[in-house]
Structure formats: C-alpha cells, structure tokens
PDB file of C-alpha atoms in Angstrom:
ATOM      1  CA  MET Q  16     137.454  71.143  71.582  1.00 57.00           C
ATOM      2  CA  ARG Q  17     136.679  69.426  74.823  1.00 70.00           C
ATOM      3  CA  GLU Q  18     133.147  68.224  75.452  1.00 72.00           C
ATOM      4  CA  LYS Q  19     132.364  70.702  78.239  1.00 78.00           C
ATOM      5  CA  GLU Q  20     133.474  73.701  76.184  1.00 80.00           C
ATOM      6  CA  ARG Q  21     131.431  72.514  73.269  1.00 80.00           C
ATOM      7  CA  GLY Q  22     128.365  72.182  75.503  1.00 80.00           C
ATOM      8  CA  ASN Q  23     128.809  75.740  76.732  1.00 85.00           C
ATOM      9  CA  PHE Q  24     129.238  76.948  73.167  1.00 86.00           C
ATOM     10  CA  ASP Q  25     126.011  75.215  72.087  1.00 90.00           C
ATOM     11  CA  ALA Q  26     124.161  76.727  75.023  1.00 90.00           C
ATOM     12  CA  VAL Q  27     125.394  80.223  74.166  1.00 92.00           C
ATOM     13  CA  GLN Q  28     124.441  79.752  70.513  1.00 92.00           C
ATOM     14  CA  SER Q  29     120.946  78.515  71.359  1.00 93.00           C
ATOM     15  CA  VAL Q  30     120.400  81.408  73.764  1.00 94.00           C
ATOM     16  CA  LYS Q  31     121.575  83.829  71.101  1.00 95.00           C
ATOM     17  CA  TYR Q  32     119.239  82.350  68.497  1.00 95.00           C
ATOM     18  CA  ALA Q  33     116.326  82.312  70.927  1.00 96.00           C
ATOM     19  CA  PHE Q  34     116.955  85.975  71.736  1.00 96.00           C
ATOM     20  CA  LEU Q  35     117.086  86.942  68.058  1.00 96.00           C
ATOM     21  CA  LEU Q  36     113.970  84.930  67.285  1.00 96.00           C
ATOM     22  CA  GLY Q  37     112.108  86.531  70.174  1.00 96.00           C
ATOM     23  CA  PHE Q  38     113.196  89.990  69.044  1.00 95.00           C
ATOM     24  CA  PHE Q  39     111.999  89.411  65.479  1.00 96.00           C
ATOM     25  CA  LEU Q  40     108.696  87.937  66.655  1.00 96.00           C
ATOM     26  CA  TYR Q  41     108.228  90.947  68.952  1.00 94.00           C
ATOM     27  CA  ARG Q  42     108.842  93.365  66.085  1.00 95.00           C
ATOM     28  CA  TRP Q  43     106.538  91.408  63.738  1.00 95.00           C
ATOM     29  CA  VAL Q  44     103.714  91.338  66.282  1.00 95.00           C
ATOM     30  CA  PHE Q  45     103.923  95.090  66.758  1.00 93.00           C
ATOM     31  CA  PHE Q  46     104.112  95.625  62.995  1.00 94.00           C
ATOM     32  CA  ILE Q  47     101.003  93.495  62.420  1.00 94.00           C
ATOM     33  CA  ILE Q  48      99.118  95.186  65.274  1.00 93.00           C
ATOM     34  CA  ASP Q  49     100.005  98.581  63.811  1.00 93.00           C
ATOM     35  CA  LEU Q  50      98.850  97.545  60.337  1.00 93.00           C
ATOM     36  CA  SER Q  51      95.607  96.017  61.561  1.00 93.00           C
ATOM     37  CA  SER Q  52      94.791  99.006  63.764  1.00 92.00           C
ATOM     38  CA  ASN Q  53      95.336 101.365  60.823  1.00 90.00           C
ATOM     39  CA  PHE Q  54      93.204  99.097  58.654  1.00 90.00           C
ATOM     40  CA  PHE Q  55      90.368  99.033  61.181  1.00 89.00           C
ATOM     41  CA  LEU Q  56      90.567 102.790  61.653  1.00 90.00           C
ATOM     42  CA  SER Q  57      90.243 103.421  57.930  1.00 89.00           C
ATOM     43  CA  LEU Q  58      87.484 100.815  57.705  1.00 86.00           C
ATOM     44  CA  THR Q  59      85.438 102.408  60.484  1.00 86.00           C
ATOM     45  CA  ARG Q  60      86.046 105.835  58.984  1.00 85.00           C
ATOM     46  CA  CYS Q  61      84.694 104.644  55.612  1.00 81.00           C
ATOM     47  CA  CYS Q  62      81.655 103.058  57.237  1.00 78.00           C
ATOM     48  CA  ARG Q  63      80.975 106.169  59.296  1.00 78.00           C
ATOM     49  CA  HIS Q  64      81.153 108.378  56.202  1.00 75.00           C
ATOM     50  CA  ARG Q  65      78.856 106.017  54.356  1.00 73.00           C
ATOM     51  CA  PHE Q  66      76.231 105.881  57.103  1.00 71.00           C
ATOM     52  CA  VAL Q  67      76.404 109.477  58.333  1.00 69.00           C
ATOM     53  CA  GLY Q  68      77.249 111.345  55.179  1.00 53.00           C
TER      54      GLY Q  68
END
C-alpha cells in the first residue's frame, strides 16, 4: 500500500469508529435517562402514597 492510500484508510476507519462510538453513547444516554426517569416516577409515586394515603 502506498502511504497516501494508507492515510485515507486510517481516516475512514477512525471516522467509522467515532461514528459507532457516538451511536452507542447516544443509545446508552437515552437508556439511562429512561431508566432514571422510571425510577424517579416510581419513587415519587411511593412517597405520594405514603404521605397522602
């Protein structure tokens, strides 16, 4: 492989990995937000039942 082609190949690989990493981070953040929101909802529901009922 010539040097220029190898440089282009490395650039494409790094872009691909950055894209995949960003995608997984995006999914994880939404997953964690979903979990924490459900957790807080159930927590507030329990507290409300305890104080009101």
